[in-house]
Structures are given as structure tokens and as C-alpha cells.
Amino acid sequence: MSKHTYQRLSHPPTGPHAVEDLGHAQNPAWWTVMTLGIIAGAVGTWAVVVLSPVLGIVAAVLAVVTIVVGVVMSKMGLGSYTYGEGDTATDSASLGIK
């Protein structure tokens, strides 16, 4: 791990390619939420196919857990826009993107 000081940006960068410049979906919170969401959707789909109310409840619980996990991970800073000390966060070079 690097020993850089990171600060949270007050808002996401703007501009026509701001999301791409940040490295679209390259944070642990996003990957975790998407994985749990896909699992919840698969369980829910299977619940409908086999007409199982128990699996439907499991899918609903998984969906709620997915939301909670996403919020908690984001609050922990695992899904935020950050920049290092001295960075302006206005271009790819200042964000460390080559």
C-alpha cells in the first residue's frame, strides 16, 4: 500500500469524459455491490422459475444486504472519488491515470 494522503473530493469531477478519466467502476464498493446484485437477481429469477416463496424471500434479503453493503463500503471510503495531496483532480495526470 502506498502511504499517500488522500482527501475526498467535494463532488465528482465534471466534463464530457470525467467518469472515464477516473477509471470507470474501479473501486471495491462497486464490484462488491454488482456481484451481490447479480447473485440476488439470479436467486430471484430461480425463485420465479421454480415458484419458491422461500427463495423469493432469500432474494429480497440479499437485495437489502446488497444496498446496505454498498452504503457501508462507500462510507468507509471504498467507493469515493479521491485525490492525493497537491493534486488538482482536473486531468488524468493529476489523478495518476496514464
C-alpha atoms as an extended CHARMM CRD file, in Angstrom:
* protein
*
        98  EXT
         1         1  MET       CA              0.0000000000        0.0000000000        0.0000000000  PROA      1               0.0000000000
         2         2  SER       CA              1.1830000000        3.4900000000       -0.7330000000  PROA      2               0.0000000000
         3         3  LYS       CA              1.4580000000        6.0000000000        2.0710000000  PROA      3               0.0000000000
         4         4  HSD       CA             -0.2260000000        8.8960000000        0.2970000000  PROA      4               0.0000000000
         5         5  THR       CA             -2.6350000000       11.2710000000        1.9410000000  PROA      5               0.0000000000
         6         6  TYR       CA             -5.9700000000       11.1860000000        0.1600000000  PROA      6               0.0000000000
         7         7  GLN       CA             -8.8360000000       13.6040000000        0.5010000000  PROA      7               0.0000000000
         8         8  ARG       CA            -12.4070000000       13.1350000000       -0.6140000000  PROA      8               0.0000000000
         9         9  LEU       CA            -13.4960000000       15.3990000000       -3.4450000000  PROA      9               0.0000000000
        10        10  SER       CA            -16.4530000000       17.6240000000       -2.6540000000  PROA      10              0.0000000000
        11        11  HSD       CA            -18.2090000000       16.3540000000       -5.7840000000  PROA      11              0.0000000000
        12        12  PRO       CA            -17.4890000000       14.0730000000       -8.7300000000  PROA      12              0.0000000000
        13        13  PRO       CA            -15.4380000000       15.6820000000      -11.4980000000  PROA      13              0.0000000000
        14        14  THR       CA            -17.4160000000       17.1310000000      -14.3870000000  PROA      14              0.0000000000
        15        15  GLY       CA            -16.7860000000       17.1990000000      -18.0910000000  PROA      15              0.0000000000
        16        16  PRO       CA            -17.5010000000       15.0370000000      -21.1050000000  PROA      16              0.0000000000
        17        17  HSD       CA            -15.1690000000       12.2210000000      -20.0410000000  PROA      17              0.0000000000
        18        18  ALA       CA            -14.9230000000       12.7130000000      -16.2800000000  PROA      18              0.0000000000
        19        19  VAL       CA            -16.1010000000        9.2000000000      -15.3850000000  PROA      19              0.0000000000
        20        20  GLU       CA            -13.7660000000        7.5450000000      -17.8620000000  PROA      20              0.0000000000
        21        21  ASP       CA            -10.8470000000        9.6340000000      -16.6240000000  PROA      21              0.0000000000
        22        22  LEU       CA            -11.3800000000        8.3730000000      -13.0940000000  PROA      22              0.0000000000
        23        23  GLY       CA            -11.2430000000        4.7480000000      -14.1910000000  PROA      23              0.0000000000
        24        24  HSD       CA            -14.8710000000        3.7570000000      -14.5690000000  PROA      24              0.0000000000
        25        25  ALA       CA            -16.0050000000        1.3430000000      -11.8600000000  PROA      25              0.0000000000
        26        26  GLN       CA            -12.5550000000        0.7050000000      -10.4830000000  PROA      26              0.0000000000
        27        27  ASN       CA            -13.3860000000        0.6310000000       -6.7880000000  PROA      27              0.0000000000
        28        28  PRO       CA            -14.1440000000       -2.2100000000       -4.3750000000  PROA      28              0.0000000000
        29        29  ALA       CA            -17.5980000000       -0.9390000000       -3.3950000000  PROA      29              0.0000000000
        30        30  TRP       CA            -18.8260000000       -1.0270000000       -6.9910000000  PROA      30              0.0000000000
        31        31  TRP       CA            -17.5250000000       -4.5260000000       -7.6600000000  PROA      31              0.0000000000
        32        32  THR       CA            -18.9770000000       -5.8730000000       -4.4050000000  PROA      32              0.0000000000
        33        33  VAL       CA            -22.4020000000       -4.3240000000       -4.9840000000  PROA      33              0.0000000000
        34        34  MET       CA            -22.5380000000       -5.5540000000       -8.5660000000  PROA      34              0.0000000000
        35        35  THR       CA            -21.5360000000       -9.0910000000       -7.5730000000  PROA      35              0.0000000000
        36        36  LEU       CA            -24.0960000000       -9.2560000000       -4.7670000000  PROA      36              0.0000000000
        37        37  GLY       CA            -26.7490000000       -7.7230000000       -7.0250000000  PROA      37              0.0000000000
        38        38  ILE       CA            -26.1630000000      -10.3030000000       -9.7360000000  PROA      38              0.0000000000
        39        39  ILE       CA            -26.3860000000      -13.0990000000       -7.1570000000  PROA      39              0.0000000000
        40        40  ALA       CA            -29.6070000000      -11.6270000000       -5.7250000000  PROA      40              0.0000000000
        41        41  GLY       CA            -31.0650000000      -11.3330000000       -9.2210000000  PROA      41              0.0000000000
        42        42  ALA       CA            -30.1120000000      -14.9150000000      -10.0870000000  PROA      42              0.0000000000
        43        43  VAL       CA            -31.6750000000      -16.2410000000       -6.8800000000  PROA      43              0.0000000000
        44        44  GLY       CA            -34.8100000000      -14.1760000000       -7.5250000000  PROA      44              0.0000000000
        45        45  THR       CA            -35.0380000000      -15.4480000000      -11.0880000000  PROA      45              0.0000000000
        46        46  TRP       CA            -34.6530000000      -19.0240000000       -9.9320000000  PROA      46              0.0000000000
        47        47  ALA       CA            -37.3460000000      -18.4130000000       -7.2830000000  PROA      47              0.0000000000
        48        48  VAL       CA            -39.7940000000      -17.3950000000      -10.0140000000  PROA      48              0.0000000000
        49        49  VAL       CA            -38.8500000000      -20.3220000000      -12.2500000000  PROA      49              0.0000000000
        50        50  VAL       CA            -39.3750000000      -22.9290000000       -9.5220000000  PROA      50              0.0000000000
        51        51  LEU       CA            -42.2130000000      -20.9800000000       -7.8440000000  PROA      51              0.0000000000
        52        52  SER       CA            -40.4790000000      -20.9400000000       -4.4590000000  PROA      52              0.0000000000
        53        53  PRO       CA            -41.5920000000      -18.2840000000       -1.9760000000  PROA      53              0.0000000000
        54        54  VAL       CA            -38.6610000000      -19.1640000000        0.2990000000  PROA      54              0.0000000000
        55        55  LEU       CA            -36.1320000000      -18.4220000000       -2.4490000000  PROA      55              0.0000000000
        56        56  GLY       CA            -38.0310000000      -15.2080000000       -3.2010000000  PROA      56              0.0000000000
        57        57  ILE       CA            -37.5870000000      -14.1050000000        0.3970000000  PROA      57              0.0000000000
        58        58  VAL       CA            -33.8920000000      -15.0480000000        0.2590000000  PROA      58              0.0000000000
        59        59  ALA       CA            -33.5150000000      -12.9350000000       -2.9080000000  PROA      59              0.0000000000
        60        60  ALA       CA            -35.2460000000       -9.9850000000       -1.2480000000  PROA      60              0.0000000000
        61        61  VAL       CA            -32.9660000000      -10.2510000000        1.7880000000  PROA      61              0.0000000000
        62        62  LEU       CA            -29.9300000000      -10.4340000000       -0.4970000000  PROA      62              0.0000000000
        63        63  ALA       CA            -31.1080000000       -7.2890000000       -2.2970000000  PROA      63              0.0000000000
        64        64  VAL       CA            -31.3780000000       -5.4040000000        1.0050000000  PROA      64              0.0000000000
        65        65  VAL       CA            -27.9530000000       -6.7090000000        2.0940000000  PROA      65              0.0000000000
        66        66  THR       CA            -26.5420000000       -5.5100000000       -1.2300000000  PROA      66              0.0000000000
        67        67  ILE       CA            -27.7840000000       -1.9770000000       -0.5940000000  PROA      67              0.0000000000
        68        68  VAL       CA            -26.5120000000       -1.9380000000        2.9950000000  PROA      68              0.0000000000
        69        69  VAL       CA            -23.0910000000       -3.2760000000        1.9710000000  PROA      69              0.0000000000
        70        70  GLY       CA            -22.8110000000       -0.6470000000       -0.7730000000  PROA      70              0.0000000000
        71        71  VAL       CA            -23.6420000000        2.1990000000        1.5990000000  PROA      71              0.0000000000
        72        72  VAL       CA            -21.2930000000        0.9350000000        4.3190000000  PROA      72              0.0000000000
        73        73  MET       CA            -18.3980000000        0.4030000000        1.9100000000  PROA      73              0.0000000000
        74        74  SER       CA            -18.9560000000        3.8320000000        0.3920000000  PROA      74              0.0000000000
        75        75  LYS       CA            -18.9430000000        5.4500000000        3.8490000000  PROA      75              0.0000000000
        76        76  MET       CA            -15.6810000000        3.6130000000        4.5630000000  PROA      76              0.0000000000
        77        77  GLY       CA            -14.2100000000        5.3910000000        1.5380000000  PROA      77              0.0000000000
        78        78  LEU       CA            -14.0380000000        2.3450000000       -0.7170000000  PROA      78              0.0000000000
        79        79  GLY       CA            -16.2480000000        3.8630000000       -3.3820000000  PROA      79              0.0000000000
        80        80  SER       CA            -15.3640000000        7.5280000000       -3.3670000000  PROA      80              0.0000000000
        81        81  TYR       CA            -13.5810000000        9.9070000000       -5.6510000000  PROA      81              0.0000000000
        82        82  THR       CA            -10.2260000000       10.7200000000       -4.0790000000  PROA      82              0.0000000000
        83        83  TYR       CA             -7.0860000000       12.6000000000       -4.9620000000  PROA      83              0.0000000000
        84        84  GLY       CA             -3.6310000000       12.8580000000       -3.4420000000  PROA      84              0.0000000000
        85        85  GLU       CA             -2.0350000000       15.8130000000       -1.7150000000  PROA      85              0.0000000000
        86        86  GLY       CA             -1.2130000000       18.5200000000       -4.2370000000  PROA      86              0.0000000000
        87        87  ASP       CA             -3.4240000000       17.0590000000       -6.9650000000  PROA      87              0.0000000000
        88        88  THR       CA             -5.9390000000       19.3040000000       -8.6170000000  PROA      88              0.0000000000
        89        89  ALA       CA             -8.1520000000       16.4600000000       -9.8550000000  PROA      89              0.0000000000
        90        90  THR       CA             -8.6620000000       18.2860000000      -13.1370000000  PROA      90              0.0000000000
        91        91  ASP       CA             -6.8950000000       15.9510000000      -15.5350000000  PROA      91              0.0000000000
        92        92  SER       CA             -5.7630000000       12.3450000000      -15.8890000000  PROA      92              0.0000000000
        93        93  ALA       CA             -2.1650000000       13.0690000000      -14.9130000000  PROA      93              0.0000000000
        94        94  SER       CA             -3.1440000000       14.6280000000      -11.5920000000  PROA      94              0.0000000000
        95        95  LEU       CA             -5.2910000000       11.5850000000      -10.8390000000  PROA      95              0.0000000000
        96        96  GLY       CA             -2.4550000000        9.2020000000      -11.6470000000  PROA      96              0.0000000000
        97        97  ILE       CA             -4.1350000000        7.7870000000      -14.7490000000  PROA      97              0.0000000000
        98        98  LYS       CA             -1.8330000000        7.2280000000      -17.7230000000  PROA      98              0.0000000000
